């Protein structure tokens, strides 16, 4: 893997038209992430007139000659500092080329755990660094989380280039260092872009001050990067969320199983197996928005109807015959610890996998990852907030768990404190 200057816009435009890109932003405190997000929204004309007017008014009151674009996100940051529970601020905007869902994650080290939420469904992560400081511990932590969550695309936005004289060698040194670290993590693609969010260089418009840079702007890359709508390596997966039994005169015998398709596609007439019971049946019908359809694919929310009246409840998993994950009660996984209290061996937990929640015990914490040199400390006593480690969990009931490498949806889970319901860790199953 090398730092990519990416393919030309013309080469990639066909992949992007009309698609949805989910992306997350991450960066250390004072790296200028709020200004970058504000500049992206402002220069792409995604800010409403009354919002811009309010920002201009506040900026003038502070004696600033130009609007402080960081104010577009600083309101939520203040709420976080006041202790209001807001994990990630989601923002929706669109350009003629593509629609976007932006997960704006906080930068302070104590909120690193919130990046797990924002990046868990992301197609791309924008990791911001200050050109004066380069790659720091928080940068490495964000890169490690992106790698663990299998985010397919990473953008390294080297910000505040105006404060280092727009020098190419400063950018090149940071990009090279980050590329080496990303390569060690197994990140498949990194696109490094030199920017000045404050001045608007290479955010939406190309910078005249950095003529030595021949790649895309941040928005140009976001608009044209290829997004695979279904990157799951496993077969079709349907976690049952709700059993529908109207019992009305019009529908006296209707029995449907509602939920969101987590991976792949289902079709009428297809043989399926229900896990963990192992009962087999055939799909008799698929209802989508109240209308029957022959096929449906992820991430559609549908109702499946089966030929047989089988015993199915919330938490069961419907999969194609011949492509079922192995059932297990011995879960081995990488976890990112997010709670303020430590995670220890012998601790009782609830494991929430898709729509199923089972009791379990943390049998062993096998290792802890050191983000500085990617070494591992074996058999630590505990994992504390923001630490990443390998664990082995014994659960009371069998789980139909895919490897996270094969499916981000059905290979992930949460560990929950059974006493107060607090989320302890986000887990990614795998050997």
Short mmCIF file of C-alpha atoms in Angstrom, two decimals:
data_model
loop_
_atom_site.label_atom_id
_atom_site.label_comp_id
_atom_site.label_asym_id
_atom_site.label_seq_id
_atom_site.Cartn_x
_atom_site.Cartn_y
_atom_site.Cartn_z
CA UNK A 1 0.00 0.00 0.00
CA UNK A 2 1.31 3.44 -0.89
CA UNK A 3 -0.05 6.94 -0.55
CA UNK A 4 -2.39 7.23 -3.49
CA UNK A 5 -2.82 10.18 -5.79
CA UNK A 6 -5.95 8.22 -6.89
CA UNK A 7 -7.39 7.78 -10.34
CA UNK A 8 -8.57 10.73 -12.36
CA UNK A 9 -12.01 12.15 -11.73
CA UNK A 10 -13.16 11.02 -15.17
CA UNK A 11 -12.09 7.43 -14.41
CA UNK A 12 -14.13 7.34 -11.22
CA UNK A 13 -17.18 9.50 -11.93
CA UNK A 14 -19.23 6.58 -13.24
CA UNK A 15 -18.90 4.83 -9.87
CA UNK A 16 -20.15 7.82 -7.89
CA UNK A 17 -23.16 9.24 -9.69
CA UNK A 18 -26.23 9.20 -7.46
CA UNK A 19 -24.64 6.98 -4.79
CA UNK A 20 -24.49 7.50 -1.05
CA UNK A 21 -21.14 7.85 0.71
CA UNK A 22 -20.94 7.45 4.46
CA UNK A 23 -17.78 8.97 5.86
CA UNK A 24 -16.38 9.86 9.27
CA UNK A 25 -13.99 12.61 10.30
CA UNK A 26 -11.38 12.23 13.03
CA UNK A 27 -8.49 14.28 14.34
CA UNK A 28 -6.74 15.52 17.46
CA UNK A 29 -7.88 18.59 19.38
CA UNK A 30 -7.00 21.87 17.61
CA UNK A 31 -6.06 20.16 14.35
CA UNK A 32 -8.82 22.19 12.67
CA UNK A 33 -11.42 19.48 12.12
CA UNK A 34 -14.37 21.76 12.87
CA UNK A 35 -13.04 24.32 10.42
CA UNK A 36 -12.52 21.64 7.76
CA UNK A 37 -16.07 20.35 8.16
CA UNK A 38 -17.41 23.92 8.16
CA UNK A 39 -15.40 24.78 5.04
CA UNK A 40 -16.61 21.63 3.29
CA UNK A 41 -20.25 22.45 4.04
CA UNK A 42 -19.86 26.16 3.25
CA UNK A 43 -17.95 25.90 -0.01
CA UNK A 44 -20.15 23.06 -1.28
CA UNK A 45 -23.13 25.38 -0.63
CA UNK A 46 -24.61 22.98 1.92
CA UNK A 47 -25.23 25.68 4.55
CA UNK A 48 -28.63 27.31 4.78
CA UNK A 49 -28.76 31.09 4.46
CA UNK A 50 -30.03 31.62 8.00
CA UNK A 51 -27.23 29.43 9.41
CA UNK A 52 -24.62 31.44 7.53
CA UNK A 53 -26.18 34.71 8.67
CA UNK A 54 -26.08 33.58 12.30
CA UNK A 55 -22.42 32.56 11.99
CA UNK A 56 -21.52 35.89 10.40
CA UNK A 57 -23.31 37.73 13.22
CA UNK A 58 -21.47 35.83 15.96
CA UNK A 59 -18.14 36.21 14.17
CA UNK A 60 -18.60 39.97 13.82
CA UNK A 61 -19.43 40.17 17.52
CA UNK A 62 -16.05 38.58 18.22
CA UNK A 63 -14.30 41.13 16.04
CA UNK A 64 -13.59 38.67 13.20
CA UNK A 65 -13.62 39.99 9.65
CA UNK A 66 -14.69 36.68 8.07
CA UNK A 67 -17.18 34.02 9.22
CA UNK A 68 -15.72 31.49 11.65
CA UNK A 69 -16.78 28.28 9.90
CA UNK A 70 -15.88 26.19 12.95
CA UNK A 71 -19.07 27.56 14.53
CA UNK A 72 -21.05 25.22 12.27
CA UNK A 73 -20.00 22.38 14.59
CA UNK A 74 -18.92 24.12 17.80
CA UNK A 75 -22.47 24.20 19.15
CA UNK A 76 -22.53 20.42 19.49
CA UNK A 77 -19.01 20.39 20.89
CA UNK A 78 -20.12 22.74 23.67
CA UNK A 79 -22.99 20.38 24.45
CA UNK A 80 -20.52 17.51 24.76
CA UNK A 81 -18.38 19.55 27.15
CA UNK A 82 -21.45 20.21 29.27
CA UNK A 83 -21.92 16.46 29.67
CA UNK A 84 -24.85 15.97 27.31
CA UNK A 85 -24.74 12.49 25.81
CA UNK A 86 -24.13 13.01 22.10
CA UNK A 87 -21.77 10.37 20.77
CA UNK A 88 -21.49 11.47 17.14
CA UNK A 89 -22.96 14.42 15.23
CA UNK A 90 -24.40 13.24 11.92
CA UNK A 91 -24.72 15.72 9.06
CA UNK A 92 -26.47 15.16 5.75
CA UNK A 93 -25.63 17.03 2.57
CA UNK A 94 -25.51 16.49 -1.17
CA UNK A 95 -23.82 17.73 -4.32
CA UNK A 96 -24.88 17.10 -7.91
CA UNK A 97 -22.53 14.09 -7.96
CA UNK A 98 -23.37 12.30 -4.72
CA UNK A 99 -25.25 12.23 -1.41
CA UNK A 100 -23.32 12.17 1.88
CA UNK A 101 -23.79 11.18 5.50
CA UNK A 102 -21.01 12.70 7.59
CA UNK A 103 -20.25 11.32 11.05
CA UNK A 104 -18.43 14.14 12.81
CA UNK A 105 -16.55 12.56 15.73
CA UNK A 106 -15.00 14.57 18.59
CA UNK A 107 -11.24 15.01 18.76
CA UNK A 108 -10.34 14.84 22.45
CA UNK A 109 -8.65 11.61 23.51
CA UNK A 110 -11.42 10.84 26.02
CA UNK A 111 -13.88 10.71 23.12
CA UNK A 112 -11.84 8.36 20.94
CA UNK A 113 -14.38 5.63 21.72
CA UNK A 114 -17.01 7.67 19.88
CA UNK A 115 -15.06 7.25 16.66
CA UNK A 116 -15.94 3.55 16.81
CA UNK A 117 -19.60 4.53 16.50
CA UNK A 118 -18.98 6.96 13.65
CA UNK A 119 -16.65 4.73 11.64
CA UNK A 120 -18.49 1.44 12.15
CA UNK A 121 -20.69 2.02 9.09
CA UNK A 122 -18.34 4.35 7.18
CA UNK A 123 -17.07 3.76 3.65
CA UNK A 124 -14.29 6.29 4.21
CA UNK A 125 -12.50 8.02 7.08
CA UNK A 126 -10.94 11.48 6.90
CA UNK A 127 -8.09 11.64 9.43
CA UNK A 128 -6.86 15.17 10.05
CA UNK A 129 -3.35 16.10 11.18
CA UNK A 130 -1.77 19.47 11.90
CA UNK A 131 1.09 20.06 9.43
CA UNK A 132 3.15 21.58 12.27
CA UNK A 133 2.80 18.51 14.50
CA UNK A 134 2.61 15.64 12.02
CA UNK A 135 1.54 12.16 13.03
CA UNK A 136 0.81 12.00 16.78
CA UNK A 137 -0.55 9.31 19.12
CA UNK A 138 -4.17 10.26 18.43
CA UNK A 139 -3.51 10.01 14.68
CA UNK A 140 -2.20 6.48 15.16
CA UNK A 141 -5.18 5.57 17.32
CA UNK A 142 -7.63 6.81 14.67
CA UNK A 143 -5.76 4.89 11.98
CA UNK A 144 -5.82 1.72 14.10
CA UNK A 145 -9.57 2.01 14.65
CA UNK A 146 -10.12 2.55 10.91
CA UNK A 147 -8.10 -0.59 10.20
CA UNK A 148 -9.89 -2.68 12.84
CA UNK A 149 -13.28 -1.55 11.54
CA UNK A 150 -12.24 -2.46 7.97
CA UNK A 151 -12.99 1.03 6.61
CA UNK A 152 -12.03 0.56 2.95
CA UNK A 153 -10.81 4.11 2.20
CA UNK A 154 -8.77 6.53 4.33
CA UNK A 155 -8.02 10.18 3.55
CA UNK A 156 -5.09 11.82 5.33
CA UNK A 157 -5.88 15.55 5.37
CA UNK A 158 -2.68 17.42 6.26
CA UNK A 159 -4.18 20.68 7.52
CA UNK A 160 -2.76 24.15 8.27
CA UNK A 161 -0.39 24.01 5.32
CA UNK A 162 -0.53 27.83 5.30
CA UNK A 163 1.29 27.82 8.66
CA UNK A 164 4.24 25.87 7.21
CA UNK A 165 4.58 28.00 4.11
CA UNK A 166 2.78 25.48 1.88
CA UNK A 167 6.04 23.52 1.68
CA UNK A 168 5.83 20.27 -0.25
CA UNK A 169 8.55 18.53 1.78
CA UNK A 170 6.59 19.02 5.01
CA UNK A 171 3.54 17.37 3.46
CA UNK A 172 5.58 14.58 1.85
CA UNK A 173 7.30 13.65 5.13
CA UNK A 174 3.97 13.42 7.01
CA UNK A 175 2.33 11.44 4.20
CA UNK A 176 5.24 9.00 4.06
CA UNK A 177 5.23 8.42 7.82
CA UNK A 178 1.48 7.84 7.89
CA UNK A 179 1.64 5.52 4.86
CA UNK A 180 4.21 3.31 6.60
CA UNK A 181 2.03 3.09 9.72
CA UNK A 182 -1.12 2.43 7.68
CA UNK A 183 0.67 -0.29 5.72
CA UNK A 184 1.63 -2.03 8.97
CA UNK A 185 -2.03 -1.91 10.01
CA UNK A 186 -3.17 -3.39 6.71
CA UNK A 187 -5.12 -0.33 5.51
CA UNK A 188 -5.59 -0.97 1.77
CA UNK A 189 -5.79 2.61 0.49
CA UNK A 190 -4.65 6.00 1.77
CA UNK A 191 -5.13 9.25 -0.15
CA UNK A 192 -3.07 12.12 1.28
CA UNK A 193 -4.28 15.68 0.57
CA UNK A 194 -2.54 18.91 1.69
CA UNK A 195 -5.15 21.44 2.84
CA UNK A 196 -5.71 24.69 4.65
CA UNK A 197 -9.25 24.56 6.00
CA UNK A 198 -9.06 28.18 7.17
CA UNK A 199 -8.05 29.50 3.73
CA UNK A 200 -10.03 26.91 1.78
CA UNK A 201 -7.03 25.38 0.02
CA UNK A 202 -7.80 21.97 -1.54
CA UNK A 203 -11.00 21.46 0.46
CA UNK A 204 -13.52 22.20 -2.28
CA UNK A 205 -11.38 24.29 -4.65
CA UNK A 206 -7.82 23.59 -5.78
CA UNK A 207 -5.13 25.70 -4.15
CA UNK A 208 -3.09 28.17 -6.19
CA UNK A 209 -0.53 28.18 -3.37
CA UNK A 210 0.27 24.45 -3.81
CA UNK A 211 0.80 24.06 -7.54
CA UNK A 212 3.13 21.14 -6.77
CA UNK A 213 0.11 19.02 -5.72
CA UNK A 214 -1.56 17.17 -8.59
CA UNK A 215 -4.25 15.18 -6.78
CA UNK A 216 -7.93 15.85 -6.02
CA UNK A 217 -9.46 18.20 -3.49
CA UNK A 218 -11.17 16.68 -0.47
CA UNK A 219 -14.65 17.12 -1.98
CA UNK A 220 -13.49 15.90 -5.39
CA UNK A 221 -12.24 12.70 -3.80
CA UNK A 222 -15.40 12.26 -1.73
CA UNK A 223 -17.54 12.72 -4.83
CA UNK A 224 -15.69 10.22 -6.97
CA UNK A 225 -14.24 7.48 -4.75
CA UNK A 226 -15.69 4.11 -5.69
CA UNK A 227 -18.11 2.66 -3.14
CA UNK A 228 -19.02 -1.01 -3.26
CA UNK A 229 -22.64 -1.29 -2.08
CA UNK A 230 -22.06 -4.83 -0.78
CA UNK A 231 -18.54 -5.70 0.30
CA UNK A 232 -19.62 -8.64 2.47
CA UNK A 233 -17.73 -11.85 1.76
CA UNK A 234 -20.38 -13.97 3.48
CA UNK A 235 -23.76 -15.00 2.09
CA UNK A 236 -27.16 -13.48 2.76
CA UNK A 237 -28.02 -12.71 6.38
CA UNK A 238 -31.38 -11.67 7.89
CA UNK A 239 -31.57 -11.03 11.66
CA UNK A 240 -35.19 -11.26 12.77
CA UNK A 241 -36.25 -8.13 14.59
CA UNK A 242 -39.98 -8.65 15.00
CA UNK A 243 -42.61 -11.35 14.34
CA UNK A 244 -45.76 -9.95 12.70
CA UNK A 245 -49.03 -11.75 13.49
CA UNK A 246 -51.94 -9.36 12.76
CA UNK A 247 -54.70 -11.92 13.48
CA UNK A 248 -57.24 -9.74 11.67
CA UNK A 249 -60.19 -11.02 9.63
CA UNK A 250 -58.36 -9.99 6.46
CA UNK A 251 -55.09 -11.64 7.53
CA UNK A 252 -56.00 -14.44 9.92
CA UNK A 253 -53.01 -16.66 9.09
CA UNK A 254 -50.37 -14.03 8.24
CA UNK A 255 -47.03 -14.75 9.89
CA UNK A 256 -44.16 -12.52 8.79
CA UNK A 257 -40.63 -11.96 10.06
CA UNK A 258 -39.54 -8.33 9.90
CA UNK A 259 -36.02 -6.94 9.95
CA UNK A 260 -33.21 -5.44 7.92
CA UNK A 261 -31.19 -7.56 5.52
CA UNK A 262 -27.64 -7.41 6.87
CA UNK A 263 -25.88 -8.89 3.83
CA UNK A 264 -26.60 -10.34 0.41
CA UNK A 265 -29.99 -10.97 -1.21
CA UNK A 266 -33.02 -13.18 -0.67
CA UNK A 267 -35.49 -14.38 -3.29
CA UNK A 268 -38.88 -16.07 -3.26
CA UNK A 269 -38.56 -19.85 -3.56
CA UNK A 270 -35.12 -19.94 -1.94
CA UNK A 271 -34.38 -22.55 0.71
CA UNK A 272 -33.33 -21.10 4.07
CA UNK A 273 -32.26 -22.27 7.50
CA UNK A 274 -33.16 -20.59 10.79
CA UNK A 275 -30.37 -20.29 13.37
CA UNK A 276 -29.67 -21.30 16.06
CA UNK A 277 -32.43 -23.95 15.85
CA UNK A 278 -31.33 -25.28 12.43
CA UNK A 279 -34.93 -25.51 11.15
CA UNK A 280 -35.21 -25.35 7.35
CA UNK A 281 -37.95 -23.86 5.18
CA UNK A 282 -38.54 -21.99 1.91
CA UNK A 283 -39.24 -18.30 1.35
CA UNK A 284 -42.88 -18.05 0.31
CA UNK A 285 -42.97 -14.26 -0.06
CA UNK A 286 -41.14 -11.00 0.56
CA UNK A 287 -43.00 -7.82 1.52
CA UNK A 288 -41.25 -4.49 0.90
CA UNK A 289 -43.07 -1.33 2.00
CA UNK A 290 -46.32 -3.27 2.02
CA UNK A 291 -45.88 -4.62 -1.51
CA UNK A 292 -44.78 -8.13 -2.56
CA UNK A 293 -41.43 -8.40 -4.39
CA UNK A 294 -39.50 -11.35 -5.81
CA UNK A 295 -36.08 -10.37 -4.45
CA UNK A 296 -34.62 -7.98 -1.87
CA UNK A 297 -31.05 -7.05 -0.99
CA UNK A 298 -29.13 -5.41 1.85
CA UNK A 299 -29.73 -2.95 3.45
CA UNK A 300 -33.47 -3.13 2.74
CA UNK A 301 -35.92 -3.55 5.60
CA UNK A 302 -38.40 -6.25 4.62
CA UNK A 303 -40.77 -8.91 5.92
CA UNK A 304 -40.05 -12.52 4.99
CA UNK A 305 -42.83 -15.12 4.80
CA UNK A 306 -41.96 -18.82 4.95
CA UNK A 307 -43.77 -21.90 3.65
CA UNK A 308 -43.78 -23.55 7.07
CA UNK A 309 -45.10 -22.39 10.44
CA UNK A 310 -41.76 -22.67 12.22
CA UNK A 311 -40.81 -21.41 15.67
CA UNK A 312 -38.97 -18.13 15.03
CA UNK A 313 -38.41 -15.26 17.45
CA UNK A 314 -36.51 -11.99 17.68
CA UNK A 315 -32.78 -12.70 17.61
CA UNK A 316 -32.95 -15.63 15.22
CA UNK A 317 -30.95 -15.45 11.99
CA UNK A 318 -32.33 -16.55 8.62
CA UNK A 319 -29.67 -17.57 6.07
CA UNK A 320 -29.58 -19.54 2.80
CA UNK A 321 -29.32 -23.32 3.02
CA UNK A 322 -25.71 -24.33 2.49
CA UNK A 323 -24.26 -20.94 3.47
CA UNK A 324 -24.80 -20.78 7.21
CA UNK A 325 -22.17 -19.51 9.67
CA UNK A 326 -20.93 -21.97 12.25
CA UNK A 327 -22.63 -21.80 15.64
CA UNK A 328 -20.27 -21.10 18.52
CA UNK A 329 -20.25 -20.46 22.25
CA UNK A 330 -16.55 -19.57 22.26
CA UNK A 331 -16.15 -16.04 20.86
CA UNK A 332 -12.67 -14.78 19.99
CA UNK A 333 -12.52 -11.14 19.00
CA UNK A 334 -10.77 -7.80 18.98
CA UNK A 335 -12.49 -5.23 21.18
CA UNK A 336 -12.24 -1.49 21.65
CA UNK A 337 -13.04 -0.71 25.28
CA UNK A 338 -15.34 2.31 25.57
CA UNK A 339 -16.52 2.37 29.19
CA UNK A 340 -15.01 4.37 32.05
CA UNK A 341 -14.69 1.22 34.17
CA UNK A 342 -12.13 -1.44 33.12
CA UNK A 343 -12.90 -4.75 31.43
CA UNK A 344 -11.41 -7.69 33.37
CA UNK A 345 -11.13 -11.46 32.97
CA UNK A 346 -13.96 -13.30 34.71
CA UNK A 347 -16.34 -10.38 34.27
CA UNK A 348 -19.97 -11.23 33.45
CA UNK A 349 -21.35 -9.47 30.40
CA UNK A 350 -24.22 -9.41 27.94
CA UNK A 351 -23.20 -9.89 24.31
CA UNK A 352 -25.48 -8.17 21.78
CA UNK A 353 -25.08 -9.56 18.26
CA UNK A 354 -27.48 -8.13 15.62
CA UNK A 355 -30.90 -8.52 17.28
CA UNK A 356 -29.83 -11.28 19.69
CA UNK A 357 -28.56 -10.72 23.24
CA UNK A 358 -27.01 -13.55 25.29
CA UNK A 359 -25.26 -13.87 28.64
CA UNK A 360 -21.52 -14.41 28.72
CA UNK A 361 -18.27 -14.30 30.69
CA UNK A 362 -14.96 -12.76 29.64
CA UNK A 363 -12.79 -15.90 29.89
CA UNK A 364 -9.52 -14.22 29.03
CA UNK A 365 -7.95 -11.00 27.84
CA UNK A 366 -5.26 -12.47 25.61
CA UNK A 367 -3.43 -9.29 24.56
CA UNK A 368 -3.45 -5.49 24.45
CA UNK A 369 -2.36 -3.47 21.41
CA UNK A 370 0.32 -0.76 21.81
CA UNK A 371 -0.52 1.90 19.24
CA UNK A 372 2.98 3.38 19.21
CA UNK A 373 4.79 0.37 17.77
CA UNK A 374 1.87 -2.05 17.16
CA UNK A 375 3.35 -4.52 19.65
CA UNK A 376 1.11 -6.56 21.95
CA UNK A 377 1.20 -7.01 25.72
CA UNK A 378 0.10 -10.56 26.45
CA UNK A 379 -2.44 -11.47 29.14
CA UNK A 380 -2.95 -8.00 30.66
CA UNK A 381 -5.04 -7.72 33.81
CA UNK A 382 -7.59 -5.45 32.17
CA UNK A 383 -8.50 -3.10 29.33
CA UNK A 384 -9.30 0.52 30.17
CA UNK A 385 -11.01 3.29 28.22
CA UNK A 386 -9.91 3.57 24.57
CA UNK A 387 -7.62 0.52 24.78
CA UNK A 388 -7.80 -2.15 22.08
CA UNK A 389 -7.20 -5.81 22.83
CA UNK A 390 -7.94 -9.43 22.03
CA UNK A 391 -10.43 -11.31 24.23
CA UNK A 392 -12.08 -14.71 24.53
CA UNK A 393 -15.71 -14.77 25.68
CA UNK A 394 -17.80 -17.78 26.66
CA UNK A 395 -21.52 -17.29 25.97
CA UNK A 396 -24.47 -19.18 27.43
CA UNK A 397 -26.23 -19.79 24.10
CA UNK A 398 -24.81 -20.54 20.64
CA UNK A 399 -24.28 -17.59 18.31
CA UNK A 400 -24.32 -17.54 14.50
CA UNK A 401 -21.30 -15.26 14.26
CA UNK A 402 -19.45 -14.43 11.04
CA UNK A 403 -15.87 -13.21 10.97
CA UNK A 404 -15.75 -9.41 10.95
CA UNK A 405 -13.46 -9.65 7.93
CA UNK A 406 -16.31 -11.32 6.03
CA UNK A 407 -19.15 -9.15 7.31
CA UNK A 408 -19.02 -5.87 9.22
CA UNK A 409 -22.68 -6.32 10.22
CA UNK A 410 -22.84 -9.92 11.39
CA UNK A 411 -19.23 -10.06 12.58
CA UNK A 412 -19.61 -7.23 15.10
CA UNK A 413 -21.13 -7.12 18.55
CA UNK A 414 -21.36 -5.09 21.76
CA UNK A 415 -20.44 -6.08 25.28
CA UNK A 416 -22.89 -4.69 27.84
CA UNK A 417 -22.84 -4.52 31.63
CA UNK A 418 -25.78 -6.71 32.80
CA UNK A 419 -26.14 -4.60 35.94
CA UNK A 420 -26.85 -1.17 34.49
CA UNK A 421 -26.98 -1.67 30.71
CA UNK A 422 -23.83 0.37 30.04
CA UNK A 423 -21.95 -0.43 26.83
CA UNK A 424 -18.51 -1.77 27.77
CA UNK A 425 -16.83 -2.56 24.46
CA UNK A 426 -17.34 -2.84 20.71
CA UNK A 427 -16.19 -6.18 19.36
CA UNK A 428 -15.07 -7.56 16.01
CA UNK A 429 -15.10 -11.34 15.75
CA UNK A 430 -12.18 -13.16 14.19
CA UNK A 431 -9.40 -15.65 14.82
#
